[in-house]
CSV table of C-alpha atoms and ligand atoms in Angstrom, one decimal:
chain,number,residue,atom,x,y,z
A,1,MET,CA,105.2,216.9,109.6
A,2,SER,CA,101.9,217.0,107.8
A,3,ILE,CA,101.2,215.0,104.6
A,4,PRO,CA,102.8,216.6,101.6
A,5,THR,CA,100.7,217.4,98.5
A,6,GLU,CA,101.9,218.3,95.0
A,7,PRO,CA,100.4,218.6,91.5
A,8,VAL,CA,101.6,216.6,88.5
A,9,GLY,CA,102.0,219.7,86.4
A,10,SER,CA,99.7,220.6,83.5
A,11,LEU,CA,96.4,222.5,83.2
A,12,PRO,CA,94.2,222.8,80.2
A,13,ARG,CA,95.3,225.7,77.9
A,14,PRO,CA,92.6,228.4,77.7
A,15,ALA,CA,90.6,228.2,74.5
A,16,LYS,CA,92.1,231.6,73.6
A,17,LEU,CA,95.7,230.1,73.8
A,18,GLN,CA,94.7,227.0,71.9
A,19,ALA,CA,93.3,229.3,69.1
A,20,ALA,CA,96.6,231.3,69.1
A,21,ILE,CA,98.6,228.1,68.8
A,22,ALA,CA,96.6,227.1,65.7
A,23,ASP,CA,97.1,230.6,64.3
A,24,TYR,CA,100.8,230.4,64.9
A,25,ASP,CA,100.9,227.0,63.1
A,26,ALA,CA,99.0,228.6,60.2
A,27,GLY,CA,101.5,231.4,60.0
A,28,LYS,CA,98.8,234.0,60.9
A,29,ILE,CA,100.6,235.3,64.1
A,30,THR,CA,104.2,235.7,65.1
A,31,LYS,CA,106.0,233.8,67.9
A,32,GLU,CA,105.9,237.1,69.9
A,33,GLU,CA,102.2,237.3,69.5
A,34,LEU,CA,101.8,233.7,70.7
A,35,ARG,CA,104.0,234.5,73.6
A,36,VAL,CA,101.7,237.2,74.8
A,37,GLU,CA,98.9,234.5,75.1
A,38,GLN,CA,101.3,232.1,76.8
A,39,ASP,CA,102.4,234.7,79.3
A,40,ALA,CA,98.7,235.5,80.2
A,41,ALA,CA,97.9,231.8,80.5
A,42,CYS,CA,100.9,231.1,82.8
A,43,LYS,CA,100.1,234.1,85.0
A,44,ASP,CA,96.5,233.1,85.4
A,45,SER,CA,97.5,229.4,86.1
A,46,ILE,CA,99.9,230.3,88.8
A,47,GLU,CA,97.7,232.9,90.5
A,48,ARG,CA,94.7,230.6,90.5
A,49,MET,CA,96.7,227.6,91.7
A,50,GLU,CA,98.2,229.7,94.5
A,51,ALA,CA,94.7,230.8,95.5
A,52,THR,CA,93.7,227.2,96.1
A,53,GLY,CA,96.0,227.1,99.1
A,54,ALA,CA,98.4,224.6,97.5
A,55,PRO,CA,101.9,224.7,99.0
A,56,ILE,CA,103.6,223.9,95.7
A,57,VAL,CA,102.3,225.1,92.3
A,58,SER,CA,103.3,225.0,88.6
A,59,ASP,CA,102.8,227.1,85.6
A,60,GLY,CA,100.3,224.5,84.2
A,61,GLU,CA,102.8,223.8,81.4
A,62,GLN,CA,101.1,226.5,79.4
A,63,ARG,CA,104.1,227.1,77.1
A,64,ALA,CA,104.8,223.4,76.4
A,65,SER,CA,103.6,221.6,73.2
A,66,SER,CA,103.1,218.6,75.5
A,67,PHE,CA,104.7,216.9,78.5
A,68,ALA,CA,106.7,214.7,76.1
A,69,THR,CA,107.5,216.9,73.1
A,70,TYR,CA,108.5,220.2,74.8
A,71,PRO,CA,112.2,219.7,74.2
A,72,LEU,CA,111.6,218.9,70.6
A,73,ALA,CA,109.1,221.2,69.0
A,74,ASP,CA,107.2,224.5,69.6
A,75,THR,CA,103.8,223.1,68.9
A,76,LEU,CA,102.1,219.7,68.6
A,77,ALA,CA,101.7,220.2,64.9
A,78,GLY,CA,105.5,220.2,64.7
A,79,THR,CA,106.3,223.9,64.1
A,80,GLY,CA,109.8,224.6,65.2
A,81,LEU,CA,111.0,220.9,65.2
A,82,ALA,CA,114.5,220.4,66.6
A,83,ASP,CA,117.5,219.4,64.4
A,84,ASN,CA,117.9,215.8,63.3
A,85,LEU,CA,114.2,215.0,63.7
A,86,ALA,CA,111.4,214.2,61.2
A,87,GLY,CA,107.7,214.5,62.1
A,88,ASP,CA,106.7,210.9,61.3
A,89,GLY,CA,107.9,208.9,64.3
A,90,GLN,CA,106.1,206.0,66.1
A,91,TYR,CA,102.9,206.4,68.1
A,92,PHE,CA,103.7,206.6,71.7
A,93,ALA,CA,100.1,206.0,72.7
A,94,ILE,CA,96.8,205.0,71.1
A,95,PHE,CA,94.0,206.0,73.5
A,96,THR,CA,90.8,204.2,74.4
A,97,ASP,CA,88.6,206.7,72.5
A,98,GLY,CA,90.6,205.8,69.3
A,99,HIS,CA,92.8,208.9,69.0
A,100,HIS,CA,96.5,208.7,69.0
A,101,ARG,CA,99.6,210.7,69.7
A,102,GLN,CA,102.8,210.5,67.7
A,103,LEU,CA,106.5,211.2,68.4
A,104,PRO,CA,109.0,212.6,65.9
A,105,ARG,CA,111.6,210.3,64.4
A,106,LEU,CA,115.3,210.7,64.8
A,107,THR,CA,117.2,210.9,61.5
A,108,GLY,CA,120.8,211.3,62.8
A,109,GLY,CA,122.9,212.6,65.6
A,110,PRO,CA,123.7,214.3,67.8
A,111,PHE,CA,120.5,214.4,69.8
A,112,LYS,CA,120.0,217.8,71.5
A,113,TYR,CA,117.1,219.4,73.3
A,114,LYS,CA,115.9,222.6,71.7
A,115,THR,CA,114.0,223.7,74.8
A,116,TYR,CA,114.7,222.8,78.4
A,117,ALA,CA,111.9,222.8,81.0
A,118,ALA,CA,113.9,225.4,82.9
A,119,ASP,CA,113.3,227.8,80.0
A,120,TYR,CA,109.7,227.8,81.1
A,121,LEU,CA,110.4,227.8,84.8
A,122,ILE,CA,112.6,230.9,84.6
A,123,GLU,CA,109.5,232.8,83.3
A,124,ALA,CA,107.2,231.2,85.9
A,125,MET,CA,109.5,232.2,88.7
A,126,LYS,CA,108.9,235.8,87.9
A,127,MET,CA,105.2,235.3,88.4
A,128,ALA,CA,105.0,233.0,91.4
A,129,HIS,CA,104.8,233.7,95.1
A,130,LYS,CA,104.9,230.1,96.2
A,131,PRO,CA,107.4,227.3,95.6
A,132,LEU,CA,107.3,225.9,92.1
A,133,LYS,CA,107.6,222.4,90.8
A,134,GLN,CA,108.6,221.5,87.3
A,135,ALA,CA,107.8,218.3,85.4
A,136,VAL,CA,110.3,216.9,82.8
A,137,ILE,CA,110.1,214.1,80.4
A,138,ALA,CA,111.7,210.7,81.1
A,139,PRO,CA,114.6,209.5,79.0
A,140,SER,CA,112.6,206.2,78.5
A,141,MET,CA,109.9,208.1,76.5
A,142,LEU,CA,112.4,209.9,74.3
A,143,SER,CA,114.3,206.6,73.7
A,144,LEU,CA,111.3,205.9,71.4
A,145,LEU,CA,112.6,208.5,69.0
A,146,TYR,CA,115.2,206.0,67.9
A,147,PRO,CA,113.8,203.4,65.4
A,148,LEU,CA,112.7,200.2,67.2
A,149,ASP,CA,114.9,198.0,64.9
A,150,GLY,CA,118.2,198.6,63.2
A,151,GLU,CA,120.6,201.4,63.6
A,152,ILE,CA,120.7,205.0,62.2
A,153,GLU,CA,123.7,205.2,60.0
A,154,GLY,CA,126.5,207.1,61.7
A,155,TYR,CA,124.7,207.3,65.0
A,156,SER,CA,124.5,204.1,67.0
A,157,ARG,CA,121.9,203.4,69.6
A,158,GLU,CA,124.5,203.6,72.4
A,159,GLU,CA,125.7,207.0,71.2
A,160,PHE,CA,122.1,208.2,71.2
A,161,SER,CA,121.5,206.8,74.7
A,162,GLU,CA,124.5,208.6,76.1
A,163,ASP,CA,123.4,211.9,74.5
A,164,LEU,CA,119.9,211.3,75.8
A,165,VAL,CA,121.0,210.6,79.4
A,166,ASN,CA,123.2,213.7,79.3
A,167,GLU,CA,120.3,215.9,78.0
A,168,CYS,CA,117.9,214.6,80.6
A,169,GLU,CA,120.3,215.2,83.4
A,170,LYS,CA,120.9,218.7,82.2
A,171,ASP,CA,117.1,219.3,81.9
A,172,ILE,CA,116.7,218.4,85.6
A,173,ARG,CA,119.8,220.2,86.8
A,174,LYS,CA,118.7,223.4,85.0
A,175,CYS,CA,115.3,223.3,86.8
A,176,PHE,CA,116.9,223.2,90.2
A,177,GLU,CA,119.4,225.9,89.2
A,178,ALA,CA,116.4,228.1,88.1
A,179,GLY,CA,114.8,227.6,91.5
A,180,ALA,CA,112.5,224.6,91.3
A,181,THR,CA,111.6,223.1,94.6
A,182,ARG,CA,110.7,219.8,93.1
A,183,VAL,CA,111.2,218.1,89.7
A,184,SER,CA,109.1,215.1,88.7
A,185,ILE,CA,109.8,212.9,85.7
A,186,ASP,CA,106.8,211.9,83.6
A,187,PHE,CA,106.8,208.2,83.1
A,188,THR,CA,103.4,207.4,81.4
A,189,GLU,CA,105.1,205.0,79.1
A,190,GLY,CA,105.9,202.7,82.0
A,191,ARG,CA,102.4,201.3,82.4
A,192,LEU,CA,101.8,201.3,78.6
A,193,ALA,CA,104.9,199.1,78.3
A,194,CYS,CA,102.9,196.4,80.1
A,195,LYS,CA,100.2,196.4,77.4
A,196,ASN,CA,100.6,194.5,74.2
A,197,ASP,CA,98.8,196.6,71.6
A,198,PRO,CA,99.5,195.2,68.1
A,199,ARG,CA,98.7,198.6,66.5
A,200,ASN,CA,101.6,200.1,68.5
A,201,PRO,CA,104.5,197.8,68.1
A,202,TRP,CA,106.8,199.0,70.8
A,203,THR,CA,104.3,198.1,73.5
A,204,GLY,CA,104.7,194.4,72.8
A,205,ARG,CA,108.5,194.4,73.3
A,206,LYS,CA,108.6,194.0,77.1
A,207,MET,CA,110.5,197.3,77.4
A,208,LEU,CA,109.7,198.1,81.0
A,209,GLU,CA,112.9,196.8,82.5
A,210,GLN,CA,115.1,198.6,80.0
A,211,PHE,CA,113.1,201.8,80.6
A,212,VAL,CA,113.8,201.5,84.4
A,213,GLU,CA,117.5,200.9,83.7
A,214,LEU,CA,117.8,203.9,81.4
A,215,ASN,CA,116.0,206.2,83.8
A,216,ASN,CA,118.3,205.0,86.6
A,217,ARG,CA,121.3,206.0,84.5
A,218,VAL,CA,120.0,209.6,84.9
A,219,LEU,CA,118.9,209.3,88.5
A,220,ASP,CA,122.2,207.8,89.6
A,221,ARG,CA,123.9,211.0,88.6
A,222,PHE,CA,122.2,212.8,91.4
A,223,SER,CA,123.1,212.7,95.1
A,224,PRO,CA,120.6,211.2,97.7
A,225,GLU,CA,120.0,214.8,98.9
A,226,GLU,CA,119.1,215.9,95.3
A,227,ARG,CA,117.0,212.7,94.7
A,228,LYS,CA,114.7,213.5,97.7
A,229,ASN,CA,113.2,216.1,95.4
A,230,ILE,CA,113.2,214.2,92.2
A,231,GLY,CA,110.0,212.2,91.5
A,232,ILE,CA,108.5,209.8,89.0
A,233,HIS,CA,104.9,210.1,87.8
A,234,THR,CA,103.0,207.1,86.6
A,235,CYS,CA,99.6,207.0,85.0
A,236,PRO,CA,97.5,205.3,82.3
A,237,GLY,CA,97.6,208.5,80.2
A,238,GLY,CA,95.2,211.4,80.3
A,239,ASP,CA,94.4,213.1,77.0
A,240,CYS,CA,91.1,214.4,75.7
A,241,ASP,CA,89.6,212.9,78.8
A,242,SER,CA,90.7,209.4,77.7
A,243,THR,CA,93.4,206.9,78.8
A,244,HIS,CA,95.7,204.4,77.1
A,245,SER,CA,96.5,201.7,79.6
A,246,ASP,CA,94.2,201.6,82.6
A,247,GLU,CA,93.5,197.9,82.1
A,248,VAL,CA,97.1,197.0,83.0
A,249,ASP,CA,97.3,195.5,86.4
A,250,TYR,CA,99.5,197.7,88.6
A,251,ALA,CA,101.1,194.5,90.0
A,252,ASP,CA,102.8,194.1,86.6
A,253,MET,CA,104.3,197.6,86.8
A,254,LEU,CA,104.8,198.9,90.3
A,255,PRO,CA,107.5,196.4,91.4
A,256,SER,CA,109.7,197.5,88.5
A,257,MET,CA,108.8,201.2,88.9
A,258,PHE,CA,110.0,201.3,92.5
A,259,LYS,CA,113.4,200.0,91.3
A,260,MET,CA,114.0,203.5,90.1
A,261,ASN,CA,116.1,205.4,92.7
A,262,ALA,CA,113.8,208.4,92.9
A,263,GLY,CA,112.8,210.0,96.2
A,264,TYR,CA,109.1,210.2,95.4
A,265,PHE,CA,106.4,208.9,93.1
A,266,LEU,CA,103.2,210.5,91.9
A,267,ILE,CA,100.8,207.6,91.3
A,268,GLN,CA,97.5,207.7,89.5
A,269,LEU,CA,95.0,206.1,91.9
A,270,ALA,CA,91.8,208.0,92.3
A,271,SER,CA,90.4,206.4,89.1
A,272,GLU,CA,91.5,202.9,90.0
A,273,LYS,CA,88.7,200.3,90.5
A,274,ASP,CA,90.3,198.8,93.6
A,275,LYS,CA,92.3,201.5,95.3
A,276,GLU,CA,93.1,199.5,98.4
A,277,TYR,CA,94.7,196.8,96.3
A,278,VAL,CA,97.1,199.4,94.8
A,279,TYR,CA,97.8,201.1,98.2
A,280,LYS,CA,98.9,197.6,99.4
A,281,LEU,CA,101.2,197.1,96.4
A,282,CYS,CA,102.7,200.6,97.0
A,283,GLY,CA,103.3,199.6,100.6
A,284,GLU,CA,104.9,196.3,99.7
A,285,HIS,CA,107.1,197.5,96.8
A,286,SER,CA,108.2,201.1,97.7
A,287,ARG,CA,111.5,201.1,99.4
A,288,GLU,CA,112.6,202.7,102.7
A,289,ASP,CA,116.1,203.0,101.2
A,290,ALA,CA,116.5,203.6,97.5
A,291,ASN,CA,120.2,204.0,97.3
A,292,GLY,CA,120.1,206.6,100.1
A,293,VAL,CA,116.6,208.0,99.9
A,294,PRO,CA,113.2,206.8,101.2
A,295,GLN,CA,110.6,206.5,98.5
A,296,VAL,CA,107.5,208.7,99.3
A,297,CYS,CA,104.3,207.6,97.6
A,298,PHE,CA,102.0,210.4,96.6
A,299,ILE,CA,98.7,208.8,95.9
A,300,GLY,CA,96.3,210.2,93.3
A,301,VAL,CA,93.2,211.5,95.1
A,302,ILE,CA,91.8,213.6,92.2
A,303,ASN,CA,90.7,212.4,88.7
A,304,PRO,CA,91.4,215.1,86.1
A,305,LEU,CA,89.4,213.2,83.4
A,306,ASN,CA,86.2,213.4,85.3
A,307,PRO,CA,84.4,216.7,85.7
A,308,THR,CA,82.8,215.7,89.1
A,309,VAL,CA,84.7,217.5,91.8
A,310,GLU,CA,85.9,215.2,94.6
A,311,THR,CA,85.0,216.4,98.1
A,312,PRO,CA,87.8,217.1,100.7
A,313,GLU,CA,86.2,214.3,102.8
A,314,GLN,CA,86.7,211.8,99.9
A,315,VAL,CA,90.3,212.9,99.7
A,316,ARG,CA,90.8,212.5,103.4
A,317,ASP,CA,89.2,209.1,103.4
A,318,ASP,CA,91.5,207.9,100.6
A,319,LEU,CA,94.6,209.0,102.5
A,320,VAL,CA,93.4,207.5,105.8
A,321,THR,CA,92.9,204.1,104.0
A,322,ALA,CA,96.2,204.4,102.2
A,323,ALA,CA,97.9,205.0,105.6
A,324,LYS,CA,96.9,201.5,106.6
A,325,TYR,CA,99.4,200.2,104.0
A,326,ILE,CA,101.9,202.9,103.4
A,327,PRO,CA,104.0,204.3,106.3
A,328,ILE,CA,102.7,207.8,107.1
A,329,GLU,CA,106.2,209.4,106.8
A,330,ARG,CA,106.3,208.1,103.2
A,331,LEU,CA,102.7,209.1,102.2
A,332,GLY,CA,101.6,212.1,100.1
A,333,SER,CA,98.8,213.2,97.8
A,334,THR,CA,98.6,214.3,94.2
A,335,ASP,CA,96.3,214.4,91.2
A,336,ASP,CA,96.1,211.3,89.0
A,337,CYS,CA,97.8,213.0,86.1
A,338,GLY,CA,98.3,216.5,84.7
A,339,PHE,CA,94.9,218.1,83.9
A,340,SER,CA,96.0,218.4,80.2
A,341,PRO,CA,99.3,217.0,79.3
A,342,PHE,CA,98.9,218.0,75.6
A,343,SER,CA,98.5,221.7,74.6
A,344,ILE,CA,95.6,221.0,72.2
A,345,ASP,CA,92.9,219.4,74.3
A,346,VAL,CA,89.2,220.3,74.1
A,347,LYS,CA,88.4,218.4,77.3
A,348,PRO,CA,85.3,216.8,75.8
A,349,LYS,CA,83.7,215.5,79.0
A,350,HIS,CA,84.1,218.9,80.5
A,351,GLY,CA,82.5,220.8,77.7
A,352,SER,CA,85.4,223.2,77.0
A,353,PRO,CA,89.0,223.8,78.2
A,354,ASP,CA,87.9,226.9,80.0
A,355,VAL,CA,85.3,225.0,82.0
A,356,ALA,CA,87.9,222.3,82.6
A,357,ARG,CA,90.3,224.9,84.0
A,358,ASP,CA,87.6,226.2,86.5
A,359,ILE,CA,87.0,222.6,87.6
A,360,ALA,CA,90.7,221.8,87.9
A,361,PHE,CA,91.2,224.6,90.5
A,362,GLN,CA,88.2,223.4,92.5
A,363,LYS,CA,89.7,219.9,92.4
A,364,ILE,CA,93.1,221.2,93.6
A,365,GLU,CA,91.4,223.0,96.4
A,366,SER,CA,89.7,219.8,97.5
A,367,ARG,CA,93.1,217.9,97.4
A,368,VAL,CA,94.7,220.6,99.6
A,369,LYS,CA,91.8,220.7,102.1
A,370,GLY,CA,91.3,216.9,102.2
A,371,THR,CA,95.0,216.3,102.7
A,372,ALA,CA,95.1,218.8,105.7
A,373,MET,CA,92.0,216.9,107.1
A,374,ALA,CA,93.8,213.6,106.7
A,375,SER,CA,96.9,214.9,108.5
A,376,GLU,CA,94.7,216.0,111.3
A,377,GLN,CA,92.9,212.7,111.6
A,378,LEU,CA,96.2,210.7,111.4
A,379,GLY,CA,97.8,212.9,114.0
A,380,VAL,CA,100.6,214.4,111.9
A,381,ALA,CA,99.1,217.9,111.4
B,401,ZN,ZN1,100.0,211.4,83.7
């Protein structure tokens, strides 16, 4: 069994698609006209990802407003917001370069997704020739839709949590029903929960443990066989080539993260200062038996925020080092994050989203080649 490799999910939206989204927000084009651009971007994303040799691909999340808001709104500007939501929710992240991203605010119940990730996947399946993965958002992120303090009149926090857990379970089940080979849950808020940023009040509330508990409420609804193919993605954020929590010591986060009963983890690591330290933590805290499934650690070997393309040899060497700490049968490779988790992203360090797309495919090719080289060297090819 060679070392498995898998992307996180997103790719930069082509400049043409980003312009179409702006036109749609401005009422200059129809939803159907926007869809033509989304279709073209998805097709290009899938074809080019397949051409890298990657065994599992995605549609690059080209139709999603963002990794976190796809169930709630058609665009990041809030066009087509779901029922019982207002645009002015809390920040979920303030990034190092000073920009921030905001969630909607829940105004009442019941809480329902407007769009499921499978709605995108069904379209992608028609275009793909290789197995597809789909990323979904974690219930812990969407729990931040509910006000931090107090209760919404007529819709208690517990009623909301129950609706949320039901919707997240449905989101995942629909992906598998639509043909997803793997489904990973984006959990960027996990690491941010370990940082106390006074400008962003929820980060100072020590919410990591309750996030883990909430996410396990969803995971525990799946059998061990199903959970083998359900992953969790952790990262310090990746938007406009900037991060929100890379100063947080992984030792504060990973022991809790591995309490989630998922079968695999996609872990940002290529951009860590001391990778070996984190490989060791993964080896120590990932579990051989997480309620019936072994936890496979997919280590990040590609940095989507840096335009310099990693060589296959660098990827190989990272995996060979990681194998000193993580059992080979529980080791995989991935990218540190999606290449553009938000639809509107000019990728400033890359020069443009179109250049960033070209670079992303080169990086994915290096990941695939380097992972095959590591399998060879470690005797599992
Ligand atoms: Zn990420």
